[in-house]
Coordinates of C-alpha atoms in Angstrom, one line a residue:
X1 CA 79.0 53.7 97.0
X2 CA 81.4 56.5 98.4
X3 CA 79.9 58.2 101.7
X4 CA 79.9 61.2 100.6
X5 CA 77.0 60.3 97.7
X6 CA 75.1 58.3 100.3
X7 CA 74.9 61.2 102.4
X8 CA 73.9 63.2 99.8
X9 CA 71.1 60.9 98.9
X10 CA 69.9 60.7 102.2
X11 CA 69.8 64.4 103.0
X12 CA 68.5 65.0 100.1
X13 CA 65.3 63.3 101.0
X14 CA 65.4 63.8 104.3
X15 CA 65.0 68.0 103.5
X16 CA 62.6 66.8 100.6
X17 CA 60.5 65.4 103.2
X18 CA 61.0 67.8 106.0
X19 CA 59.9 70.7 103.6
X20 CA 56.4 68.6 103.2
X21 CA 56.2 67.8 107.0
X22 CA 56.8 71.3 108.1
X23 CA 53.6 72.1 105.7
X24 CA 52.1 69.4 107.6
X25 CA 52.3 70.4 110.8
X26 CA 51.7 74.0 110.1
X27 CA 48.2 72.8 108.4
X28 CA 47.7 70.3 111.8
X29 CA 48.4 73.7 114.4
X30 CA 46.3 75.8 111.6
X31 CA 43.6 73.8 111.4
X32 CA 42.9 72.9 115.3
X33 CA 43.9 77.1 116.1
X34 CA 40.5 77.2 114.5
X35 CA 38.9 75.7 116.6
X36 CA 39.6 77.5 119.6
X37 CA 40.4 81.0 118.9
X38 CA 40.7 83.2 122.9
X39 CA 44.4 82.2 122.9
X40 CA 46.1 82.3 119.3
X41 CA 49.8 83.1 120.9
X42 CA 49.4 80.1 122.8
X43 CA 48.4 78.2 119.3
X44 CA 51.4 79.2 117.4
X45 CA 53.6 78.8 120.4
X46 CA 52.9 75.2 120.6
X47 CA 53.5 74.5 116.8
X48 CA 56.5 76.4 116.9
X49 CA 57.7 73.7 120.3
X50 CA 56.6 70.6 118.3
X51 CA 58.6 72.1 115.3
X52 CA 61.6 71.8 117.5
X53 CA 62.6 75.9 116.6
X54 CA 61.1 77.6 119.5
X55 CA 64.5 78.8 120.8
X56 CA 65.5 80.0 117.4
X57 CA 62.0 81.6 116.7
X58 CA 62.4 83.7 120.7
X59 CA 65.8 84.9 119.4
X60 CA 64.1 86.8 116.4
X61 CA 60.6 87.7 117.9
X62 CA 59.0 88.9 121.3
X63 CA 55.3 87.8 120.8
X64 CA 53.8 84.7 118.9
X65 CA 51.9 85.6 116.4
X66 CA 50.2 83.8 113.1
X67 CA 52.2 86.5 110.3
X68 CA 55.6 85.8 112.3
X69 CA 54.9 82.4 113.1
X70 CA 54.2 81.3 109.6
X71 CA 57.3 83.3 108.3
X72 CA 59.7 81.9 110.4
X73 CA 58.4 78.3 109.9
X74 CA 57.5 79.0 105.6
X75 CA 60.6 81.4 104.8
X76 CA 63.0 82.6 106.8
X77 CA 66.1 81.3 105.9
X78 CA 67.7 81.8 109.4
X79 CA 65.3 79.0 110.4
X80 CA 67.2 75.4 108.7
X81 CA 64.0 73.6 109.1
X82 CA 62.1 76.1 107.0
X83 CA 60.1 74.9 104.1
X84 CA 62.2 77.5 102.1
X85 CA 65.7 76.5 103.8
X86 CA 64.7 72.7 103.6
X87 CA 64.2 73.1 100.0
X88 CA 67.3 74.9 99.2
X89 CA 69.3 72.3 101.1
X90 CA 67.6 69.8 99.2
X91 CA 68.5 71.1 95.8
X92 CA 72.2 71.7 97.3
X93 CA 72.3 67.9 97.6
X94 CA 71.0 67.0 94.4
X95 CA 73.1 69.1 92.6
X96 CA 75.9 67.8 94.7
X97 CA 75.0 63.5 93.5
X98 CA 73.4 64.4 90.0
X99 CA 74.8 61.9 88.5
X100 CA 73.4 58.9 90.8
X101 CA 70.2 61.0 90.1
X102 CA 67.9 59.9 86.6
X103 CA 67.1 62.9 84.7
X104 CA 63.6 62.7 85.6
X105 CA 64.6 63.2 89.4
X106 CA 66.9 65.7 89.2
X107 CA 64.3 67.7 86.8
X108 CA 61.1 67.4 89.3
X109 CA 63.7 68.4 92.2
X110 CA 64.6 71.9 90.6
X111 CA 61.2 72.3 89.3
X112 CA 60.1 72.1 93.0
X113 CA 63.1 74.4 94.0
X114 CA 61.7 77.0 91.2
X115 CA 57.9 76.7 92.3
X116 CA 58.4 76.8 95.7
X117 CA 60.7 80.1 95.8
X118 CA 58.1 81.7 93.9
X119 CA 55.7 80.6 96.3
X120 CA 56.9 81.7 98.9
X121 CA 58.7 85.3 97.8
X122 CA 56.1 87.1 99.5
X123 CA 54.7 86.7 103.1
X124 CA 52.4 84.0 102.9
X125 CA 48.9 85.3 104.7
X126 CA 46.3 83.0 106.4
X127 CA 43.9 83.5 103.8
X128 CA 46.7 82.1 101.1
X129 CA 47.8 79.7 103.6
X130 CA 46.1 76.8 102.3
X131 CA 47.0 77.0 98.8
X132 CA 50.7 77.0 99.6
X133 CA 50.8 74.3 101.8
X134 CA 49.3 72.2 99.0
X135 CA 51.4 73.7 96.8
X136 CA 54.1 72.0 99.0
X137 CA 52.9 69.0 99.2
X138 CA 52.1 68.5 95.4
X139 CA 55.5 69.6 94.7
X140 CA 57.4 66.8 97.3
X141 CA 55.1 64.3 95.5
X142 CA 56.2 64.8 92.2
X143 CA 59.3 64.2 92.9
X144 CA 58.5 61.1 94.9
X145 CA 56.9 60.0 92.1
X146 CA 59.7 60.6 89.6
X147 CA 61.8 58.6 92.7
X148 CA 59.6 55.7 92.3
X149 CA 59.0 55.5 88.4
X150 CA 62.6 55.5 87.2
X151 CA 65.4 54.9 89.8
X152 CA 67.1 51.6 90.1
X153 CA 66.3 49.8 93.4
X154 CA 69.5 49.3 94.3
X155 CA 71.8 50.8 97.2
X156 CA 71.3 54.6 96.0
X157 CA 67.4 54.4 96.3
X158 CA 67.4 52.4 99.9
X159 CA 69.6 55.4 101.1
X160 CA 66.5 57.4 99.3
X161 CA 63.7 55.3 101.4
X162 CA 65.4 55.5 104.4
X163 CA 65.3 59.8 104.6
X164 CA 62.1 59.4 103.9
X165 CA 61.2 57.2 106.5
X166 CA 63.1 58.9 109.4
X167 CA 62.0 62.0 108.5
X168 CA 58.2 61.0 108.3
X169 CA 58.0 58.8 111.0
X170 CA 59.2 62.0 113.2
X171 CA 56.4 64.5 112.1
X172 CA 53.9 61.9 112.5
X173 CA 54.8 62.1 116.4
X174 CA 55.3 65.0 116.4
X175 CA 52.0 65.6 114.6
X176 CA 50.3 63.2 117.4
X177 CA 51.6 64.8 120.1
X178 CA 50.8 68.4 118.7
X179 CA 47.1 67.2 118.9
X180 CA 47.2 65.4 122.3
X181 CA 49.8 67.1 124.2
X182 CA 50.3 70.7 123.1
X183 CA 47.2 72.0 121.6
X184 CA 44.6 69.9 123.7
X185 CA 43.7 72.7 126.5
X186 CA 43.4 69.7 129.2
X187 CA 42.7 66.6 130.3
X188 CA 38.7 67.0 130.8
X189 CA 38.8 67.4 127.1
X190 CA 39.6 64.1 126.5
X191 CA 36.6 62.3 124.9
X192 CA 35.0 65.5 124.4
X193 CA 33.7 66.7 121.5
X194 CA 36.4 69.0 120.9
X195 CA 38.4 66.4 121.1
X196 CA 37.1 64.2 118.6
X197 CA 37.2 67.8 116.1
X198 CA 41.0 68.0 117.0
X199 CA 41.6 64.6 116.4
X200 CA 39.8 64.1 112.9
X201 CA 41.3 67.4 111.9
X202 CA 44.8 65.6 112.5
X203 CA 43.5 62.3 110.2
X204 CA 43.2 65.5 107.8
X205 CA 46.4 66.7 108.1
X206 CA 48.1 63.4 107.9
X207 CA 46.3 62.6 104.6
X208 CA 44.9 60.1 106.6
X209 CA 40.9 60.3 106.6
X210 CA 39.9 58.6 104.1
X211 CA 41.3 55.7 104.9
X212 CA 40.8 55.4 108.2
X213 CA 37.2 55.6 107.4
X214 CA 37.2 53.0 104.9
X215 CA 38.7 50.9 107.9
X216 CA 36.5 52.6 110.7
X217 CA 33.2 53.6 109.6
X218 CA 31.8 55.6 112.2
X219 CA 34.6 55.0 114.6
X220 CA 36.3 58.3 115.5
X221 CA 37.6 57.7 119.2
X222 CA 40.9 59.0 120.3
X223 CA 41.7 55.3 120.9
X224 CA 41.2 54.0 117.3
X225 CA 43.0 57.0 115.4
X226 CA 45.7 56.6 117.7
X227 CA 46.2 53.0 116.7
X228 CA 45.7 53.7 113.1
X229 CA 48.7 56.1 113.1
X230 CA 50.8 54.1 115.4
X231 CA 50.4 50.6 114.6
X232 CA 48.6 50.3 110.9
X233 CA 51.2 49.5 109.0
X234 CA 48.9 50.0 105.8
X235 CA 48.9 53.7 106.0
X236 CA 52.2 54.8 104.6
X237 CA 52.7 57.7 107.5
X238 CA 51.9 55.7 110.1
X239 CA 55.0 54.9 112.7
X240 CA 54.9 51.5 112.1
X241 CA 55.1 51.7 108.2
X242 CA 57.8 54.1 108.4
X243 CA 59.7 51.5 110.8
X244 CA 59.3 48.8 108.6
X245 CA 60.2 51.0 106.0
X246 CA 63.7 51.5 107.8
X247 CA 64.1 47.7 108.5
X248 CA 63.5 46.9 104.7
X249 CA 65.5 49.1 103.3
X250 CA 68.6 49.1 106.5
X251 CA 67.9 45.0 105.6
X252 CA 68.4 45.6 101.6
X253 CA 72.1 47.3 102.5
X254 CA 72.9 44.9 105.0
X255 CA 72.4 42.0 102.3
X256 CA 74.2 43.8 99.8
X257 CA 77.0 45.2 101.8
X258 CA 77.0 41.7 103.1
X259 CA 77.5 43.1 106.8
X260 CA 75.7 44.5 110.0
X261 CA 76.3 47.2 112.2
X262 CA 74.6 48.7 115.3
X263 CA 71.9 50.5 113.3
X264 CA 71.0 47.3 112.1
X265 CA 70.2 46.3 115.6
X266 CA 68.2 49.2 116.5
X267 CA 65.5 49.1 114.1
X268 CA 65.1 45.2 114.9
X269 CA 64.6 46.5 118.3
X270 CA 62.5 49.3 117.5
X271 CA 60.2 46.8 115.1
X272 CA 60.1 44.2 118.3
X273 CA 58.9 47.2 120.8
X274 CA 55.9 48.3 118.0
X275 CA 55.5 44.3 117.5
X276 CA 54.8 44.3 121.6
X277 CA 52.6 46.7 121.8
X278 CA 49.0 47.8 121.0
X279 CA 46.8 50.7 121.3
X280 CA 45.6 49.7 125.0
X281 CA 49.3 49.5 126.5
X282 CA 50.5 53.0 124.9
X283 CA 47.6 54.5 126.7
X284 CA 48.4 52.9 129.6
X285 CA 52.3 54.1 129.6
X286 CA 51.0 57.2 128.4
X287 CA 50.7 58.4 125.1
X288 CA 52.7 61.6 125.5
X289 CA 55.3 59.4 126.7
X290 CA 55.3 56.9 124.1
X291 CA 55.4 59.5 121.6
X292 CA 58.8 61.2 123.2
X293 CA 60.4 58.0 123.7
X294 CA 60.1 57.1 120.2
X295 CA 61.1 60.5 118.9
X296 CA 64.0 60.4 120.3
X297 CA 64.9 56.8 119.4
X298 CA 64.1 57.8 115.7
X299 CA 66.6 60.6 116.1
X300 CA 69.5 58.0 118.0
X301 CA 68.7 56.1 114.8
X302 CA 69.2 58.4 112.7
X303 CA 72.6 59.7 114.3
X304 CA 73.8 55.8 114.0
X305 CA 72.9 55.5 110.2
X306 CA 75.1 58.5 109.9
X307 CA 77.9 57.2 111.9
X308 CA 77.7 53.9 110.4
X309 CA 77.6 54.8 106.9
X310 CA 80.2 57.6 107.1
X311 CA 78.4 60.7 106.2
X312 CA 77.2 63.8 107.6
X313 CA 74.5 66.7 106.6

């Protein structure tokens, strides 16, 4: 497959999945904001920072507020990671490898391009807030689901998995660290109450609570949500399903290719590092730490599967 239609595969589903992550982590800062309402700028600040656009957002605005917050981060096109932006750049993509697309994938992706400009036209307001961002997330699942029922597994759909997979894996850490280093207001609130709200509001956000409590019961502890989204490699979100995710798919091209290269040896050493740890070591590094680390080795990988494959975003 020429680089140029692997790359547009890949960033395809990469902004396909960013546009549902954004949503994600504007529900995760929405959700906790409410529990703890004396500070809001503070709130929105700290989404914005996770979101990786704080710099951007100061360029445009002088105070941190819900209305500009959730414009910048839902709209404004000056913003690439917007859901609005991520979209468009996703359709530019599609358009741009249509033909290693089935009908039934290109269809759900324009259809998603159409709803979601509608969508979002107006300024979306807090009261409306919820509706959209499940707007978002129903629309990035159709086409998922169009991704899964009729494209060939073959070298086009690994380049599909493996957008996906970098691109999730990095809002769930982002997501966790949201919750545990941005938003919590210190570190007497740990095993608090408040804490356990916050964290359960993130199983929420994640799409994650009902299974973790047909796995836990009664168990909400920082400690065992933690490891669910880390190391369950069950839960399709979790950082270690999206790593194996990576290694599957980075595996399937190497067999078919019929050659390795370096990012081939990153995600086995990304796999052995989740492999050697558990819940009880990340706490003990530091789970802040842990989280950064492996954000930025997501990113390194991501650069590498760029490099190595020959195309570029």
């Amino acid at each position: 497959m020429l680089g140029k239609t692997a790359g547009g595969i890949y960033w395809m589903f990469r902004f396909l999945e960013r546009s549902e992550n954004t949503a994600r982590l504007i529900e995760a800062g929405f959700r906790i904001a409410l529990t703890r309402s004396k500070d809001p700028a503070s709130e929105w600040k700290s989404v914005l920072t996770t979101a990786g656009v704080l710099g951007q957002y100061d360029m445009k605005y002088d105070s941190y507020t819900g209305a500009h917050a959730l414009d910048f981060l839902l709209r404004d096109t000056d913003n690439p990671s917007s859901v609005l932006s991520s979209i468009e750049n996703a359709r530019t993509n599609a358009r741009m490898v249509r033909t290693a697309l089935t009908t039934e994938v290109w269809e759900a992706v324009n259809e998603s391009w159409m709803a979601l400009k509608a969508a979002l036209k107006s300024p979306v307001t807090e009261t409306k807030l919820p509706a959209v961002l499940a707007e978002i997330r129903r629309q990035t699942a159709l086409v998922r689901g169009a991704v899964h029922g009729t494209m060939l597994r073959n070298d086009i759909f690994d380049f599909t998995q493996i957008g996906i997979a970098l691109e999730r894996a990095d809002n769930t850490a982002r997501i966790i660290d949201v919750k545990y280093y941005t938003l919590l207001p210190s570190a007497s609130y740990v095993g608090s109450a408040l804490d356990n709200v916050q964290w359960e509001t993130i199983l929420r956000s994640v799409s994650a609570h009902r299974s973790f409590r047909w796995l836990n019961n009664d168990d909400i502890s920082p400690a065992t949500i933690a490891d669910f989204l880390i190391f369950d490699s069950r839960f399709p979100r979790s950082l270690s399903f999206c790593s194996r995710l990576l290694e599957d798919n980075l595996g399937y091209l190497a067999k078919d290719y019929k050659f390795r290269m370096p990012c081939h040896d990153m995600i086995d050493a990304q796999r052995e590092r989740l492999r050697s740890l558990d819940i009880g070591s990340v706490f003990d590094e530091g789970l802040h730490h842990f989280i950064t680390s492996f954000i930025r080795e997501n990113n390194a990988l991501g650069l590498q599967i760029e490099q190595d494959y020959r195309f570029v975003g």
